[in-house]
PDB file of C-alpha atoms in Angstrom:
ATOM      1  CA  MET T   4     111.740  89.582 106.040  1.00 71.00           C
ATOM      2  CA  PHE T   5     108.334  90.780 107.136  1.00 87.00           C
ATOM      3  CA  PRO T   6     104.824  89.565 106.347  1.00 96.00           C
ATOM      4  CA  VAL T   7     102.645  91.105 103.650  1.00 97.00           C
ATOM      5  CA  PHE T   8      99.820  93.101 105.269  1.00 97.00           C
ATOM      6  CA  VAL T   9      96.445  93.062 103.499  1.00 97.00           C
ATOM      7  CA  ASP T  10      94.265  95.826 104.964  1.00 97.00           C
ATOM      8  CA  ASN T  11      90.478  96.108 104.606  1.00 97.00           C
ATOM      9  CA  SER T  12      90.164  92.392 103.929  1.00 98.00           C
ATOM     10  CA  LYS T  13      86.901  90.440 104.176  1.00 97.00           C
ATOM     11  CA  LEU T  14      88.737  87.236 105.161  1.00 97.00           C
ATOM     12  CA  PRO T  15      88.703  87.955 108.946  1.00 97.00           C
ATOM     13  CA  VAL T  16      84.968  88.674 108.727  1.00 96.00           C
ATOM     14  CA  ILE T  17      84.320  85.385 106.939  1.00 96.00           C
ATOM     15  CA  LEU T  18      86.531  83.352 109.300  1.00 95.00           C
ATOM     16  CA  SER T  19      84.866  84.941 112.340  1.00 94.00           C
ATOM     17  CA  LYS T  20      81.654  83.149 111.387  1.00 94.00           C
ATOM     18  CA  ILE T  21      83.281  79.782 112.184  1.00 90.00           C
ATOM     19  CA  ALA T  22      85.846  80.812 114.832  1.00 85.00           C
ATOM     20  CA  PRO T  23      85.248  80.910 118.603  1.00 80.00           C
ATOM     21  CA  ILE T  24      86.287  84.596 118.599  1.00 86.00           C
ATOM     22  CA  SER T  25      85.746  87.625 116.420  1.00 92.00           C
ATOM     23  CA  ILE T  26      88.835  87.853 114.232  1.00 95.00           C
ATOM     24  CA  TYR T  27      90.204  91.331 113.604  1.00 96.00           C
ATOM     25  CA  ALA T  28      93.437  90.205 111.936  1.00 97.00           C
ATOM     26  CA  ILE T  29      94.872  86.834 111.063  1.00 96.00           C
ATOM     27  CA  SER T  30      98.317  85.687 110.025  1.00 95.00           C
ATOM     28  CA  LEU T  31      98.304  82.985 107.368  1.00 94.00           C
ATOM     29  CA  GLY T  32     101.854  82.171 106.458  1.00 91.00           C
ATOM     30  CA  MET T  33     103.477  85.238 104.992  1.00 93.00           C
ATOM     31  CA  PHE T  34     100.196  87.163 104.694  1.00 96.00           C
ATOM     32  CA  VAL T  35      98.318  89.086 107.372  1.00 97.00           C
ATOM     33  CA  PHE T  36      94.687  89.900 106.643  1.00 98.00           C
ATOM     34  CA  CYS T  37      93.024  92.680 108.638  1.00 98.00           C
ATOM     35  CA  ARG T  38      89.463  94.024 108.692  1.00 97.00           C
ATOM     36  CA  GLU T  39      90.771  97.610 108.686  1.00 97.00           C
ATOM     37  CA  VAL T  40      94.206  99.227 108.671  1.00 97.00           C
ATOM     38  CA  LEU T  41      96.406  97.456 111.200  1.00 96.00           C
ATOM     39  CA  SER T  42      97.999  99.568 113.959  1.00 97.00           C
ATOM     40  CA  GLU T  43     101.730  99.361 114.704  1.00 97.00           C
ATOM     41  CA  ARG T  44     100.896  97.281 117.788  1.00 97.00           C
ATOM     42  CA  GLY T  45      98.798  94.952 115.640  1.00 97.00           C
ATOM     43  CA  LYS T  46     101.576  94.707 113.066  1.00 97.00           C
ATOM     44  CA  GLN T  47     104.046  93.685 115.760  1.00 97.00           C
ATOM     45  CA  HIS T  48     101.600  91.079 117.109  1.00 97.00           C
ATOM     46  CA  GLU T  49     101.088  89.583 113.655  1.00 97.00           C
ATOM     47  CA  THR T  50     104.795  89.783 112.784  1.00 97.00           C
ATOM     48  CA  ILE T  51     105.502  87.688 115.881  1.00 98.00           C
ATOM     49  CA  HIS T  52     103.078  85.117 114.458  1.00 97.00           C
ATOM     50  CA  PHE T  53     104.828  85.336 111.081  1.00 97.00           C
ATOM     51  CA  ARG T  54     108.127  84.501 112.798  1.00 97.00           C
ATOM     52  CA  GLN T  55     106.454  81.567 114.538  1.00 97.00           C
ATOM     53  CA  TRP T  56     105.154  80.316 111.185  1.00 96.00           C
ATOM     54  CA  ARG T  57     108.675  80.490 109.731  1.00 96.00           C
ATOM     55  CA  GLU T  58     110.284  78.745 112.715  1.00 96.00           C
ATOM     56  CA  LEU T  59     107.865  75.875 112.335  1.00 96.00           C
ATOM     57  CA  ALA T  60     108.330  75.573 108.574  1.00 94.00           C
ATOM     58  CA  PHE T  61     104.739  76.774 108.081  1.00 93.00           C
ATOM     59  CA  LEU T  62     103.264  73.253 108.164  1.00 94.00           C
ATOM     60  CA  PHE T  63     103.956  72.576 111.857  1.00 97.00           C
ATOM     61  CA  PHE T  64     102.340  75.871 112.871  1.00 97.00           C
ATOM     62  CA  LEU T  65      99.187  74.708 111.055  1.00 95.00           C
ATOM     63  CA  ILE T  66      99.278  71.506 113.096  1.00 97.00           C
ATOM     64  CA  LEU T  67     100.278  72.905 116.497  1.00 98.00           C
ATOM     65  CA  TYR T  68      98.012  75.960 116.644  1.00 97.00           C
ATOM     66  CA  PRO T  69      94.706  74.030 116.449  1.00 95.00           C
ATOM     67  CA  LEU T  70      96.153  71.201 118.586  1.00 97.00           C
ATOM     68  CA  PHE T  71      97.075  73.651 121.381  1.00 97.00           C
ATOM     69  CA  TRP T  72      93.633  75.248 121.098  1.00 96.00           C
ATOM     70  CA  LEU T  73      91.908  71.865 121.327  1.00 96.00           C
ATOM     71  CA  ILE T  74      93.922  70.830 124.406  1.00 96.00           C
ATOM     72  CA  LEU T  75      93.157  74.160 126.081  1.00 96.00           C
ATOM     73  CA  VAL T  76      89.452  74.183 125.199  1.00 95.00           C
ATOM     74  CA  ILE T  77      89.099  70.709 126.731  1.00 95.00           C
ATOM     75  CA  ARG T  78      90.893  71.953 129.860  1.00 92.00           C
ATOM     76  CA  TRP T  79      89.043  75.277 130.229  1.00 91.00           C
ATOM     77  CA  LYS T  80      85.725  74.563 128.448  1.00 92.00           C
ATOM     78  CA  SER T  81      85.984  77.975 126.783  1.00 91.00           C
ATOM     79  CA  GLY T  82      87.036  78.657 123.201  1.00 89.00           C
ATOM     80  CA  SER T  83      87.949  82.284 123.853  1.00 88.00           C
ATOM     81  CA  LYS T  84      90.017  81.478 126.969  1.00 91.00           C
ATOM     82  CA  ALA T  85      91.729  78.648 125.095  1.00 94.00           C
ATOM     83  CA  TYR T  86      92.618  81.064 122.271  1.00 93.00           C
ATOM     84  CA  LYS T  87      94.294  83.555 124.654  1.00 93.00           C
ATOM     85  CA  LEU T  88      96.300  80.746 126.308  1.00 95.00           C
ATOM     86  CA  ILE T  89      97.745  79.235 123.122  1.00 97.00           C
ATOM     87  CA  PRO T  90     101.533  79.619 123.585  1.00 97.00           C
ATOM     88  CA  PHE T  91     101.790  81.447 120.238  1.00 98.00           C
ATOM     89  CA  GLU T  92      99.169  83.973 121.380  1.00 97.00           C
ATOM     90  CA  CYS T  93     100.776  84.401 124.804  1.00 97.00           C
ATOM     91  CA  GLU T  94     104.030  85.458 123.195  1.00 97.00           C
ATOM     92  CA  ALA T  95     102.313  87.759 120.703  1.00 97.00           C
ATOM     93  CA  TYR T  96     100.012  89.460 123.234  1.00 97.00           C
ATOM     94  CA  LEU T  97     102.684  89.866 125.906  1.00 96.00           C
ATOM     95  CA  HIS T  98     105.196  91.426 123.493  1.00 97.00           C
ATOM     96  CA  GLU T  99     103.041  93.276 120.945  1.00 97.00           C
ATOM     97  CA  SER T 100     103.851  96.653 122.555  1.00 97.00           C
ATOM     98  CA  GLU T 101     107.443  95.942 123.539  1.00 97.00           C
ATOM     99  CA  GLU T 102     109.819  98.210 121.700  1.00 97.00           C
ATOM    100  CA  GLY T 103     112.752  96.333 120.153  1.00 97.00           C
ATOM    101  CA  TYR T 104     111.187  92.920 120.755  1.00 98.00           C
ATOM    102  CA  LEU T 105     111.304  91.819 117.121  1.00 97.00           C
ATOM    103  CA  GLU T 106     114.962  92.790 116.811  1.00 97.00           C
ATOM    104  CA  ASN T 107     115.910  90.865 119.982  1.00 97.00           C
ATOM    105  CA  ARG T 108     113.465  87.960 119.825  1.00 98.00           C
ATOM    106  CA  LYS T 109     115.076  84.567 120.213  1.00 97.00           C
ATOM    107  CA  LEU T 110     114.123  81.643 117.988  1.00 97.00           C
ATOM    108  CA  PHE T 111     111.237  79.598 119.358  1.00 98.00           C
ATOM    109  CA  ALA T 112     110.507  82.246 122.005  1.00 98.00           C
ATOM    110  CA  TRP T 113     106.922  80.939 122.156  1.00 98.00           C
ATOM    111  CA  TRP T 114     108.200  77.720 123.757  1.00 97.00           C
ATOM    112  CA  LYS T 115     108.552  79.423 127.161  1.00 96.00           C
ATOM    113  CA  TYR T 116     104.739  79.790 127.245  1.00 96.00           C
ATOM    114  CA  MET T 117     104.106  76.044 126.942  1.00 96.00           C
ATOM    115  CA  GLY T 118     103.193  76.070 130.637  1.00 94.00           C
ATOM    116  CA  THR T 119      99.722  77.286 129.651  1.00 91.00           C
ATOM    117  CA  LEU T 120      98.974  73.697 128.657  1.00 91.00           C
ATOM    118  CA  LYS T 121      99.471  72.777 132.339  1.00 89.00           C
ATOM    119  CA  GLY T 122      97.521  75.743 133.752  1.00 85.00           C
ATOM    120  CA  ALA T 123     100.098  78.551 133.970  1.00 88.00           C
ATOM    121  CA  ASP T 124      98.710  82.060 133.478  1.00 84.00           C
ATOM    122  CA  TYR T 125     101.404  84.283 131.970  1.00 89.00           C
ATOM    123  CA  TYR T 126      99.087  87.277 131.844  1.00 87.00           C
ATOM    124  CA  ASN T 127      98.743  87.271 135.631  1.00 82.00           C
ATOM    125  CA  LYS T 128     102.170  85.694 136.215  1.00 67.00           C
ATOM    126  CA  SER T 129     100.763  82.972 138.449  1.00 48.00           C
ATOM    127  CA  PRO T 130      99.756  79.321 138.064  1.00 48.00           C
ATOM    128  CA  GLU T 131      96.030  78.539 138.119  1.00 46.00           C
TER     129      GLU T 131
END
């Protein structure tokens, strides 16, 4: 099961007006809304989020995502840095170009990036 991709959507533009980042694409449950036509890399990134939504029975993703962001923004005093360090985003960014990742992804794979809440930097592979 894959998400439904909605290309050329105005929703990311509208949400960008209230978000701490400019949103190009956003996964909302089983739908992915994109400003333009999403690349294969972008589709993989958003499909990872779709899997995270499913693992968390949709509702818990809605609770955890903003909670993680809030914890990280308090820690780093930066909305954009907090966004990149959300465990869900770490998994998606680090594996968006990895061939075969979706086929081999383990359930709750995002959990291994929970160290970001304590200062780990998985992009540079070192603690801060």
